[in-house]
Backbone as ProteinMPNN parsed JSONL, in Angstrom:
{"seq_chain_A": "MSTDISACQGGLGPLSIALGLLGVSDEGVTPKKWQNIQPEGGIEALLELNRSNRSDDELAAAKRAYLDQMRK", "coords_chain_A": {"N_chain_A": [[96.545, 100.919, 123.994], [97.752, 103.068, 121.17], [98.738, 102.31, 117.971], [100.306, 103.403, 114.578], [100.656, 101.639, 112.297], [100.975, 102.122, 109.279], [103.37, 103.026, 107.521], [105.293, 100.741, 108.077], [107.859, 99.157, 106.928], [110.46, 97.1, 105.835], [110.769, 93.436, 105.884], [109.609, 92.108, 108.375], [107.083, 93.753, 108.806], [104.658, 94.527, 110.573], [105.002, 93.546, 113.266], [107.983, 94.393, 113.8], [107.747, 96.696, 115.079], [106.046, 96.032, 117.181], [107.944, 94.336, 118.273], [109.568, 96.52, 119.138], [107.997, 98.702, 120.169], [108.147, 96.373, 122.338], [110.679, 97.244, 123.359], [112.176, 94.505, 122.167], [114.76, 92.795, 120.689], [115.214, 92.961, 116.962], [117.288, 91.906, 115.851], [117.834, 88.624, 113.988], [115.962, 87.513, 113.956], [113.625, 85.815, 110.995], [112.153, 87.01, 108.721], [109.28, 86.197, 107.745], [108.054, 84.174, 104.355], [105.274, 86.109, 102.536], [102.177, 85.151, 102.927], [99.872, 85.567, 102.214], [99.498, 86.265, 99.641], [97.248, 87.552, 96.804], [97.21, 85.491, 93.698], [97.913, 87.12, 90.26], [95.21, 87.927, 88.853], [93.811, 87.191, 89.988], [91.862, 87.51, 92.22], [89.551, 88.088, 90.405], [89.103, 85.706, 89.046], [88.209, 84.192, 91.657], [85.804, 85.343, 91.718], [84.333, 84.167, 90.319], [84.29, 81.691, 90.277], [83.233, 82.664, 93.375], [80.756, 82.375, 91.952], [79.42, 80.666, 90.756], [77.418, 77.896, 89.935], [77.249, 76.099, 92.306], [78.875, 73.611, 95.417], [78.861, 74.324, 98.773], [80.742, 72.607, 99.357], [81.619, 71.766, 97.436], [82.891, 73.704, 96.054], [84.784, 74.797, 97.475], [86.512, 72.818, 97.39], [87.212, 73.982, 94.427], [87.994, 76.453, 94.315], [90.242, 75.912, 96.102], [91.905, 74.121, 94.501], [92.022, 75.28, 92.571], [93.992, 77.393, 94.053], [96.281, 75.943, 95.043], [96.794, 75.324, 91.517], [98.024, 78.265, 91.946], [100.202, 78.328, 93.405], [102.32, 76.846, 92.126]], "CA_chain_A": [[97.774, 101.837, 123.72], [97.581, 102.066, 119.629], [100.273, 102.922, 116.704], [100.426, 103.75, 113.372], [101.43, 100.487, 111.379], [101.346, 102.316, 108.46], [104.571, 102.796, 106.987], [106.743, 100.062, 107.796], [109.174, 99.104, 106.268], [111.023, 95.735, 105.955], [110.064, 92.028, 105.899], [108.456, 91.821, 109.145], [106.193, 94.028, 109.095], [103.91, 95.728, 112.298], [106.123, 92.81, 114.115], [109.372, 95.735, 114.072], [107.138, 97.872, 115.679], [105.315, 95.968, 118.533], [109.4, 94.2, 119.446], [110.573, 98.154, 119.764], [107.592, 99.206, 121.846], [108.738, 95.355, 123.344], [112.094, 96.849, 123.587], [113.038, 93.044, 122.096], [115.654, 93.342, 119.414], [114.895, 91.812, 115.971], [118.515, 90.365, 115.632], [118.183, 87.175, 114.849], [114.597, 87.294, 113.166], [114.193, 86.062, 110.498], [110.906, 87.189, 107.823], [108.768, 84.39, 106.526], [107.027, 84.537, 102.751], [103.616, 86.688, 102.407], [100.62, 83.625, 102.34], [98.466, 85.816, 101.106], [99.219, 87.292, 98.655], [96.444, 87.024, 95.429], [98.408, 85.566, 92.309], [97.227, 87.829, 89.106], [94.053, 87.796, 88.344], [93.142, 85.807, 91.495], [90.311, 87.87, 93.367], [88.086, 87.606, 89.058], [88.919, 84.391, 89.247], [87.7, 83.132, 92.576], [84.622, 85.487, 92.37], [84.47, 83.592, 89.282], [84.175, 80.848, 91.357], [82.134, 81.811, 94.01], [79.186, 82.692, 91.132], [79.108, 79.049, 89.732], [76.26, 77.306, 91.553], [78.016, 74.736, 93.505], [77.792, 72.653, 96.696], [79.856, 74.516, 99.405], [82.188, 71.06, 99.711], [82.598, 71.667, 95.421], [83.589, 75.222, 95.905], [85.569, 75.047, 98.712], [87.602, 72.056, 96.813], [87.948, 74.097, 93.623], [89.212, 77.351, 95.332], [91.831, 75.4, 96.89], [92.388, 73.828, 93.407], [92.386, 76.73, 92.091], [95.029, 77.969, 94.933], [97.304, 75.276, 94.354], [98.154, 76.014, 90.843], [98.786, 78.819, 91.128], [101.08, 78.426, 93.508], [103.144, 76.294, 91.161]], "C_chain_A": [[97.276, 101.586, 122.255], [99.296, 103.141, 118.714], [100.467, 102.442, 115.387], [101.511, 102.678, 112.871], [101.37, 101.233, 110.151], [102.248, 103.059, 107.546], [105.696, 101.904, 107.49], [106.725, 98.569, 107.303], [110.093, 97.675, 106.598], [109.751, 94.562, 105.927], [109.397, 91.787, 106.656], [107.829, 93.019, 110.045], [105.988, 95.145, 109.886], [104.598, 94.337, 113.123], [107.18, 93.868, 114.414], [108.654, 96.807, 115.372], [107.013, 97.363, 116.906], [107.234, 95.376, 119.483], [110.054, 95.488, 119.671], [109.75, 98.408, 120.761], [108.145, 97.862, 123.029], [110.072, 95.691, 124.129], [112.567, 95.114, 123.337], [113.599, 93.184, 120.685], [115.085, 92.179, 117.954], [115.687, 91.035, 115.51], [117.841, 88.893, 115.028], [116.419, 87.044, 113.874], [114.475, 87.62, 111.995], [112.161, 85.897, 109.337], [110.682, 85.703, 106.9], [107.702, 85.352, 105.184], [106.026, 84.94, 103.154], [103.71, 84.725, 102.086], [100.46, 84.549, 101.64], [98.519, 87.125, 100.421], [98.058, 86.742, 97.918], [98.146, 86.485, 94.131], [97.802, 86.428, 91.497], [95.888, 87.249, 88.798], [93.446, 86.755, 88.843], [92.024, 86.62, 91.579], [89.313, 87.266, 91.377], [87.815, 86.22, 89.111], [88.369, 84.082, 90.473], [86.266, 83.926, 92.997], [83.445, 84.82, 91.117], [83.426, 82.508, 89.35], [82.935, 80.452, 92.379], [80.445, 82.333, 93.861], [78.364, 81.679, 90.972], [78.167, 78.742, 90.938], [76.377, 75.618, 92.122], [78.564, 74.697, 94.257], [78.362, 73.557, 97.521], [80.774, 73.525, 99.106], [83.035, 71.485, 98.204], [82.879, 73.2, 95.97], [84.809, 75.394, 96.376], [87.221, 74.078, 98.362], [88.075, 73.097, 95.254], [88.379, 75.272, 93.303], [90.669, 76.916, 95.914], [92.655, 74.993, 95.564], [93.455, 75.106, 92.832], [93.924, 77.574, 91.918], [96.663, 77.144, 94.09], [98.443, 75.416, 92.961], [98.64, 76.809, 91.135], [100.749, 79.79, 91.998], [102.321, 77.73, 92.746], [104.341, 76.21, 90.499]], "O_chain_A": [[96.672, 100.577, 121.89], [100.183, 103.983, 118.857], [100.745, 101.278, 115.1], [102.737, 102.737, 112.958], [102.277, 100.628, 109.579], [101.677, 103.787, 106.734], [106.876, 102.231, 107.364], [106.068, 97.528, 107.284], [110.296, 97.37, 107.773], [108.522, 94.634, 105.938], [108.365, 91.224, 106.29], [107.906, 93.264, 111.248], [106.602, 96.206, 110.007], [104.346, 94.746, 114.256], [107.134, 94.216, 115.594], [109.174, 97.441, 116.291], [107.628, 97.9, 117.828], [107.668, 95.709, 120.586], [111.063, 95.536, 120.374], [110.115, 98.444, 121.936], [108.468, 98.095, 124.194], [110.572, 95.041, 125.048], [113.217, 94.524, 124.2], [112.97, 93.618, 119.72], [114.708, 91.009, 118.004], [115.471, 89.954, 114.962], [117.348, 88.127, 115.856], [116.22, 86.08, 113.134], [114.763, 88.71, 111.5], [111.343, 84.976, 109.339], [111.2, 84.875, 106.151], [107.069, 86.403, 105.095], [105.56, 84.375, 104.143], [104.391, 83.815, 101.612], [100.823, 84.539, 100.464], [98.037, 88.257, 100.47], [97.719, 85.592, 98.198], [99.297, 86.859, 93.909], [96.744, 86.722, 92.054], [95.703, 86.065, 88.515], [92.813, 85.799, 88.396], [91.103, 86.289, 90.832], [88.624, 86.251, 91.274], [86.728, 85.649, 89.193], [87.618, 83.172, 90.121], [85.607, 83.632, 93.994], [82.223, 84.942, 91.044], [82.314, 82.366, 88.841], [82.204, 79.476, 92.546], [79.514, 82.559, 94.634], [77.135, 81.617, 90.997], [78.089, 79.051, 92.127], [75.769, 74.553, 92.221], [79.199, 75.745, 94.375], [78.76, 74.254, 96.588], [81.737, 73.901, 98.437], [84.223, 71.539, 97.887], [83.649, 72.763, 96.825], [85.736, 76.003, 95.843], [88.377, 74.301, 98.72], [89.256, 72.995, 94.922], [89.041, 75.447, 92.28], [91.755, 77.475, 96.07], [93.819, 75.364, 95.417], [94.604, 75.538, 92.73], [94.609, 78.034, 91.004], [97.516, 77.443, 93.255], [99.667, 75.521, 92.877], [99.847, 76.772, 90.896], [101.592, 80.653, 91.754], [103.398, 78.302, 92.909], [104.487, 75.395, 89.589]]}, "name": "protein", "num_of_chains": 1, "seq": "MSTDISACQGGLGPLSIALGLLGVSDEGVTPKKWQNIQPEGGIEALLELNRSNRSDDELAAAKRAYLDQMRK"}
């Protein structure tokens, strides 16, 4: 089975379509805050970090620190 989810509306996104297909009410389901949203200018900053000469561990720590700073 496949379903077009490109026109999903509301805070539940594709979950609302899945619940509808299953015949389950979405009443009482609370949407979560979007978690995977890039901060303004985030792509450029992360690309710059990727292009640096850092080790894998240093790169991971730098990305984590950058994203933590943007969430504040």
